[in-house]
GROMACS .gro file of C-alpha atoms in nm:
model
  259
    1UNK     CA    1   5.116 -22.181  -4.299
    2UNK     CA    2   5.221 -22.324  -3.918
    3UNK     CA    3   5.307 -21.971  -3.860
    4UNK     CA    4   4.959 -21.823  -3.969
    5UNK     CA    5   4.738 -22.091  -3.718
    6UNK     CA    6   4.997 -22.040  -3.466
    7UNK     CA    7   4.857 -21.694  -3.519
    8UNK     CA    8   4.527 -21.748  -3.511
    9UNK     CA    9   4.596 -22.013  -3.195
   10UNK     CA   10   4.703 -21.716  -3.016
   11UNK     CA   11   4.418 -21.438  -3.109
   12UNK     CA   12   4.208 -21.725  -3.009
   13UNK     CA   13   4.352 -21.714  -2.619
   14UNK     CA   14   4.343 -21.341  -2.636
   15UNK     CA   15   3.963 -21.284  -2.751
   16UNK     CA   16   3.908 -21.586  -2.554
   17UNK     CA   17   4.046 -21.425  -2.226
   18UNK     CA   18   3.866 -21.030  -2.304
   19UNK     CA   19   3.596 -21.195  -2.382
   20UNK     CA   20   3.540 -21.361  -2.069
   21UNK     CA   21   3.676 -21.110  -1.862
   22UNK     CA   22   3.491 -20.807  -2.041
   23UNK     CA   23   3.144 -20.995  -2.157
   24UNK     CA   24   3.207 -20.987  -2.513
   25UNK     CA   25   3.170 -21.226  -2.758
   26UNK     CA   26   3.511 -21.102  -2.938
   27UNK     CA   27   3.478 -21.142  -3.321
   28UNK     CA   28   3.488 -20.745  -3.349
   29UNK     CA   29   3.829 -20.742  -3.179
   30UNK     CA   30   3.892 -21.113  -3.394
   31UNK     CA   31   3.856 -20.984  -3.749
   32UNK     CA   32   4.103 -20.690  -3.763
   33UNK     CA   33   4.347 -20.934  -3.551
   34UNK     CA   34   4.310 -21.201  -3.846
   35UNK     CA   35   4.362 -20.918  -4.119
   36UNK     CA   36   4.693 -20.831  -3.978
   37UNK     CA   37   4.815 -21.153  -3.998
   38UNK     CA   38   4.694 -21.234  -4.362
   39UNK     CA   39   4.394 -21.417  -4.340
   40UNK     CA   40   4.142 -21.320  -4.621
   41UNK     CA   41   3.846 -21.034  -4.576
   42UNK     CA   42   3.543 -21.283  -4.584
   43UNK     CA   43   3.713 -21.535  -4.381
   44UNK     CA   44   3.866 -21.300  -4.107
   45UNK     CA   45   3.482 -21.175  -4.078
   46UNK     CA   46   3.291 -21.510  -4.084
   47UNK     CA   47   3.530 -21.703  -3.884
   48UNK     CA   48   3.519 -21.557  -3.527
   49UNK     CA   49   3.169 -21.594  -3.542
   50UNK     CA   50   3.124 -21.982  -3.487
   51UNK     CA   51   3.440 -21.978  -3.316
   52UNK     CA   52   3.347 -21.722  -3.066
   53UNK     CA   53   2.978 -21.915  -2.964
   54UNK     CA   54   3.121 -22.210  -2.735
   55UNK     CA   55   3.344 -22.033  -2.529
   56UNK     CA   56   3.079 -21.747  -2.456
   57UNK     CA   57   2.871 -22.034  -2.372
   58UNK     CA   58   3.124 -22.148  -2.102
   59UNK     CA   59   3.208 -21.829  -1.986
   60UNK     CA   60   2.854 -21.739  -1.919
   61UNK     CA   61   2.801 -22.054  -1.717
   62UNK     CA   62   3.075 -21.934  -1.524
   63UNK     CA   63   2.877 -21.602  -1.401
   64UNK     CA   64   2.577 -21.820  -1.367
   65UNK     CA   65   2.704 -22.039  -1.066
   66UNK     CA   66   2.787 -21.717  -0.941
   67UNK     CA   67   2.422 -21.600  -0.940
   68UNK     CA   68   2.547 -21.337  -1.171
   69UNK     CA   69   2.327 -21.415  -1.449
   70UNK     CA   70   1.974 -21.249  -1.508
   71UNK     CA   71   1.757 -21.473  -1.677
   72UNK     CA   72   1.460 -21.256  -1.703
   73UNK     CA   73   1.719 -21.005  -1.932
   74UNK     CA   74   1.908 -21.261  -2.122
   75UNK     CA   75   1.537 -21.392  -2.255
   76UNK     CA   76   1.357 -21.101  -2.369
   77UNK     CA   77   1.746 -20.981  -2.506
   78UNK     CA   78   1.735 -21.334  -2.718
   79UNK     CA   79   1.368 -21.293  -2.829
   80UNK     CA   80   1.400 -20.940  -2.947
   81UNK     CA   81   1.763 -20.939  -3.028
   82UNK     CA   82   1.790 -21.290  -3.292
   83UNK     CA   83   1.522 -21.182  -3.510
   84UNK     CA   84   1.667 -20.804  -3.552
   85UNK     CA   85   1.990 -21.005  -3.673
   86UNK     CA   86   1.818 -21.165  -3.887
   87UNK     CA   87   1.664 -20.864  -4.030
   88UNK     CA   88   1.992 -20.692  -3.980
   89UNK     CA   89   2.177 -20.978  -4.221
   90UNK     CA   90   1.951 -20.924  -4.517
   91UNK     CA   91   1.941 -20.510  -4.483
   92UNK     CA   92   2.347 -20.550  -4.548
   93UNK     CA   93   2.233 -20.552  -4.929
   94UNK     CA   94   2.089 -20.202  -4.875
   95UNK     CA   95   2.255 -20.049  -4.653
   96UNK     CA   96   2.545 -19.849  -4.662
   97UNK     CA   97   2.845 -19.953  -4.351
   98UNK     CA   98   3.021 -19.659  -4.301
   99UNK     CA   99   2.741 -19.426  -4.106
  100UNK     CA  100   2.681 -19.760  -3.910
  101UNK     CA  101   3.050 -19.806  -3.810
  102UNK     CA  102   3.069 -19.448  -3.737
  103UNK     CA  103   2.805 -19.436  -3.509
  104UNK     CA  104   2.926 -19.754  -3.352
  105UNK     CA  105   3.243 -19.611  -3.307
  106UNK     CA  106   3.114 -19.294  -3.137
  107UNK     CA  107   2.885 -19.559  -2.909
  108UNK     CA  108   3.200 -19.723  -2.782
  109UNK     CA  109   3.383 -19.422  -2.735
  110UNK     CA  110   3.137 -19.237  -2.569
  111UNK     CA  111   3.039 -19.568  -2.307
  112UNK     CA  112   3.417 -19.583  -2.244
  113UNK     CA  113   3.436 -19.261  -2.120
  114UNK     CA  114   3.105 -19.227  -1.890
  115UNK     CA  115   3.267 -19.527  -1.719
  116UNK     CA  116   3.586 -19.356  -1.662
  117UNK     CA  117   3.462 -19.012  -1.578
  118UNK     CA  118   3.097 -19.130  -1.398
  119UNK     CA  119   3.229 -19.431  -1.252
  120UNK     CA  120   2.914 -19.581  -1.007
  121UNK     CA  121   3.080 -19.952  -0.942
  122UNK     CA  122   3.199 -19.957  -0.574
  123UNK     CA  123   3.201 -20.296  -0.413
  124UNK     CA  124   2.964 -20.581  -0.558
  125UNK     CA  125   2.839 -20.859  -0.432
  126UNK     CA  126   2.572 -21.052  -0.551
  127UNK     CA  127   2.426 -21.144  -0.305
  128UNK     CA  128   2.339 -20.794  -0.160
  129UNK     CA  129   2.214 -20.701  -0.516
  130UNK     CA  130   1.840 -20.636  -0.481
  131UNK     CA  131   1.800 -20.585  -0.878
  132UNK     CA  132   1.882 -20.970  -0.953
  133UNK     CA  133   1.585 -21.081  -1.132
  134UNK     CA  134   1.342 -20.821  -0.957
  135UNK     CA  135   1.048 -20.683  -1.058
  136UNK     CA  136   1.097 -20.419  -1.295
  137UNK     CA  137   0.907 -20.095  -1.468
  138UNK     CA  138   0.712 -20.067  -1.771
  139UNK     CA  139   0.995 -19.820  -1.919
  140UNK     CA  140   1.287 -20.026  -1.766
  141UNK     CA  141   1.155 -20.299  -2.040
  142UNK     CA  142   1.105 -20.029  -2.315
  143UNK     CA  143   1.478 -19.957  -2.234
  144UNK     CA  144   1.569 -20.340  -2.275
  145UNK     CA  145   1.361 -20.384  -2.580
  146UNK     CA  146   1.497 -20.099  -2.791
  147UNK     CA  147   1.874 -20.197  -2.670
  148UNK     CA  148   1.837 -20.561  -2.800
  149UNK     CA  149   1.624 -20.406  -3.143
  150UNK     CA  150   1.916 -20.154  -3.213
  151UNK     CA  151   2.201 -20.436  -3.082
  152UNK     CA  152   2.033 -20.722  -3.293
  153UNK     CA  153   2.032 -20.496  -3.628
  154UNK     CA  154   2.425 -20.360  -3.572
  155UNK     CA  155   2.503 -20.708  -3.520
  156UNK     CA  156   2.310 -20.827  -3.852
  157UNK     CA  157   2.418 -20.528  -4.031
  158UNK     CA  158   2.848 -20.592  -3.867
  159UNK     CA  159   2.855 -20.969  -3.898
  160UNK     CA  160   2.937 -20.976  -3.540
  161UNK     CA  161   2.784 -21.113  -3.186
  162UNK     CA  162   2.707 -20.756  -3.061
  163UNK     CA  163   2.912 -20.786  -2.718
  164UNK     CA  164   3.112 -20.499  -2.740
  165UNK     CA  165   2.774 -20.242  -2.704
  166UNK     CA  166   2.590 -20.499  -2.547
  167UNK     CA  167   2.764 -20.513  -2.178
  168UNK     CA  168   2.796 -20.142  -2.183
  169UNK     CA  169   2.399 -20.113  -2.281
  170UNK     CA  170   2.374 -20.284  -1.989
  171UNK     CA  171   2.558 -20.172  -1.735
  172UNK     CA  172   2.460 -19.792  -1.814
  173UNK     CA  173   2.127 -19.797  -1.957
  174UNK     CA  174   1.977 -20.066  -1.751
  175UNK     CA  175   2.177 -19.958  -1.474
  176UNK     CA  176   2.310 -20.287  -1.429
  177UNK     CA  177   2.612 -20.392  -1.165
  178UNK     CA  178   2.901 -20.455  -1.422
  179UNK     CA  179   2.942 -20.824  -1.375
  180UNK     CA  180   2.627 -20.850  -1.418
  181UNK     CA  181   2.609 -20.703  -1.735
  182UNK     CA  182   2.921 -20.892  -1.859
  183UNK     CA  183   2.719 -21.196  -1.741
  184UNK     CA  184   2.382 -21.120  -1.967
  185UNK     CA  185   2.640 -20.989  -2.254
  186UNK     CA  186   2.800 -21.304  -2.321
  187UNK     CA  187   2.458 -21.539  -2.306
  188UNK     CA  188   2.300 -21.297  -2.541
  189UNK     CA  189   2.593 -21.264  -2.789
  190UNK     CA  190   2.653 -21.690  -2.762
  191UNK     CA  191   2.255 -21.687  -2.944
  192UNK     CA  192   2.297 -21.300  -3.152
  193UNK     CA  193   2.615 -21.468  -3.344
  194UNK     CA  194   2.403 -21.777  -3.438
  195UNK     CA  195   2.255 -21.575  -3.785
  196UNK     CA  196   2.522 -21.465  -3.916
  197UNK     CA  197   2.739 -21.791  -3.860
  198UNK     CA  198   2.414 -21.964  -4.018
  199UNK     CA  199   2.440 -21.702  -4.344
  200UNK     CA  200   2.826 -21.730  -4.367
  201UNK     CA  201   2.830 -22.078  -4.344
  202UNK     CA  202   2.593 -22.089  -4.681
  203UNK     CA  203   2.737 -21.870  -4.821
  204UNK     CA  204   3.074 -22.032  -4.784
  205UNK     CA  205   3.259 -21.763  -4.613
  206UNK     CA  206   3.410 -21.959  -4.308
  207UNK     CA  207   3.751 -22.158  -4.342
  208UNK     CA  208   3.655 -22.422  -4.040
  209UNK     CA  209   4.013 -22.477  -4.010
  210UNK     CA  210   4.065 -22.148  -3.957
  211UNK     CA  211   3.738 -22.155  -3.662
  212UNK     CA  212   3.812 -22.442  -3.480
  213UNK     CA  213   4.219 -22.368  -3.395
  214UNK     CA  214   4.032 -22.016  -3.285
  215UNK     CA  215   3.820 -22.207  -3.104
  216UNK     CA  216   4.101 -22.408  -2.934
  217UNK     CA  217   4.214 -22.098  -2.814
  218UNK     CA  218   3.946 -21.913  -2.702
  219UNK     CA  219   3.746 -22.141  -2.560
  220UNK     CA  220   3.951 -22.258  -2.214
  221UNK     CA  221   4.082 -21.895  -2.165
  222UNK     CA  222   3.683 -21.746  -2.196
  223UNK     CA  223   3.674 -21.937  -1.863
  224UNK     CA  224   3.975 -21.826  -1.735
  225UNK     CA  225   3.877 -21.436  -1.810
  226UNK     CA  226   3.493 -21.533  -1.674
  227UNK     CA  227   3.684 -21.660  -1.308
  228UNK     CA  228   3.924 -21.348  -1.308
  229UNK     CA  229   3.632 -21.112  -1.395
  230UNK     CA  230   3.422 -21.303  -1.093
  231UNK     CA  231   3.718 -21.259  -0.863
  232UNK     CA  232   3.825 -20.899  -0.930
  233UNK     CA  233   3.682 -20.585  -0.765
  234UNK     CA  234   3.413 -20.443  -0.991
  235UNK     CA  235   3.538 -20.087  -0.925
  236UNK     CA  236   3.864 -20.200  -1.114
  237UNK     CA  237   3.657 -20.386  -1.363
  238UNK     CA  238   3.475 -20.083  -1.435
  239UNK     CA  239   3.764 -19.821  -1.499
  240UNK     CA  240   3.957 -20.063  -1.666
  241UNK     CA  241   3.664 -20.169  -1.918
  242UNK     CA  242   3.636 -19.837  -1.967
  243UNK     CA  243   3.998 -19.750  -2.066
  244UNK     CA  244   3.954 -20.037  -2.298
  245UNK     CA  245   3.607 -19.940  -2.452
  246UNK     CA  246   3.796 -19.585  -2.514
  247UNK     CA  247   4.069 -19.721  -2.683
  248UNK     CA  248   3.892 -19.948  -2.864
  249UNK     CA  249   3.620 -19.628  -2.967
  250UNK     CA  250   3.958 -19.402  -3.045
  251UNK     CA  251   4.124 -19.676  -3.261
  252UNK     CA  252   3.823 -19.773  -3.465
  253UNK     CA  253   3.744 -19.345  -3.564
  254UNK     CA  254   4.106 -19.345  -3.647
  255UNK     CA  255   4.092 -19.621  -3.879
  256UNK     CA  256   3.772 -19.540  -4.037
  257UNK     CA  257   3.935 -19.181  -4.100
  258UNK     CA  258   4.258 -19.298  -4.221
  259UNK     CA  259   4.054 -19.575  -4.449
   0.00000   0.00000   0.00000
């Protein structure tokens, strides 16, 4: 047993640090970690979830006193995003996962590789950003609607915080700088995993031991990967979030194929 939640003590400081550093809450990348190490199906799912909500929490603060945080986004993302969840939780009953994780697969993949191919991050700094909480278009908030509608139902329908589409929604649909849209990412996700932590929890699904030594971990190094992200060149942020996001795209088709 030591062994197991040393385990899960260390998936905790690597989703922690990702998370951070990439603008994702991390229970996607937190579930299949768990599995591998023997923690139960319902458990490995529902347990990230809580765990995952502080340290996006403290990450996001960190891009905030860097006046990398959109406010205007992050609000009408909450409003429109919690109550798809919500909606997204109970459709589980009905509807089938494997389409979903396909197309969420195929998402991933394809985000990864517009960022490595049709890379448009050179040099950002915030304070030369005209686009921080600016005045924007009537489609610009169609755009921002429909990504936190479709975002807040694959998070309801996954059981997870929504992070690992949400930054790249962002970033390329918005047209966002990409710390920016790390920034917005993990506020949003902190709120989107609320739902399904509340559903889990009643359902009993979610071994608190299990959450809070995830927690432990996760939770200093979400700051950690928030000050590196702040600190690195977004132009090397970009093309490496998009070799991950490819990866990540590649190995999730594989193992829906193989399953």
């Amino acid at each position: 047993m030591f062994f197991t939640y040393a385990g899960v003590f260390f998936i905790g400081i690597v989703v922690g640090f990702l998370g951070g550093l990439f603008g994702k809450g991390g229970s996607a990348v937190a579930t299949p970690m768990l599995s591998l190490i023997g923690i139960p199906g319902f458990i490995a799912v529902a347990a990230p979830l809580p765990a995952t909500i502080p340290g996006t929490l403290i990450a996001s603060a960190e891009y905030w006193k860097s006046n990398l945080l959109d406010r205007e986004i992050v609000l009408w993302s909450i409003l429109i995003g919690v109550p798809a969840t919500i909606v997204g939780s109970f459709l589980t009953e009905y509807t089938g996962a494997l389409p979903l994780l396909i197309i969420t697969g195929l998402l991933v993949l394809g985000f990864g590789i517009s960022f490595l191919l049709f890379p448009k991050e050179k040099s950002f700094n915030p304070k030369e950003d005209k686009s921080l909480n600016a005045n924007h278009g009537f489609y610009w908030y169609i755009r921002l609607i429909l990504i936190a509608l479709f975002i807040g139902l694959i998070s309801g329908l996954l059981a997870n915080s929504g992070g690992f589409l949400l930054a790249p929604s962002y970033a390329r649909i918005l047209n966002m700088p990409i710390k920016k849209a790390f920034a917005c990412s993990l506020a949003v996700s902190a709120f989107l995993a609320l739902p399904g932590t509340i559903v889990h929890a009643y359902l009993d699904h979610i071994d608190w031991v299990v959450t809070v030594i995830l927690a432990l971990g996760s939770v200093p190094f979400s700051m950690l990967g928030a000050k590196v992200a702040i600190r690195s060149k977004s132009s090397f942020l970009e093309k490496v979030y998009g070799l991950i996001l490819t990866f990540l795209g590649v190995f999730f088709l594989i193992k829906l194929m193989v399953n």
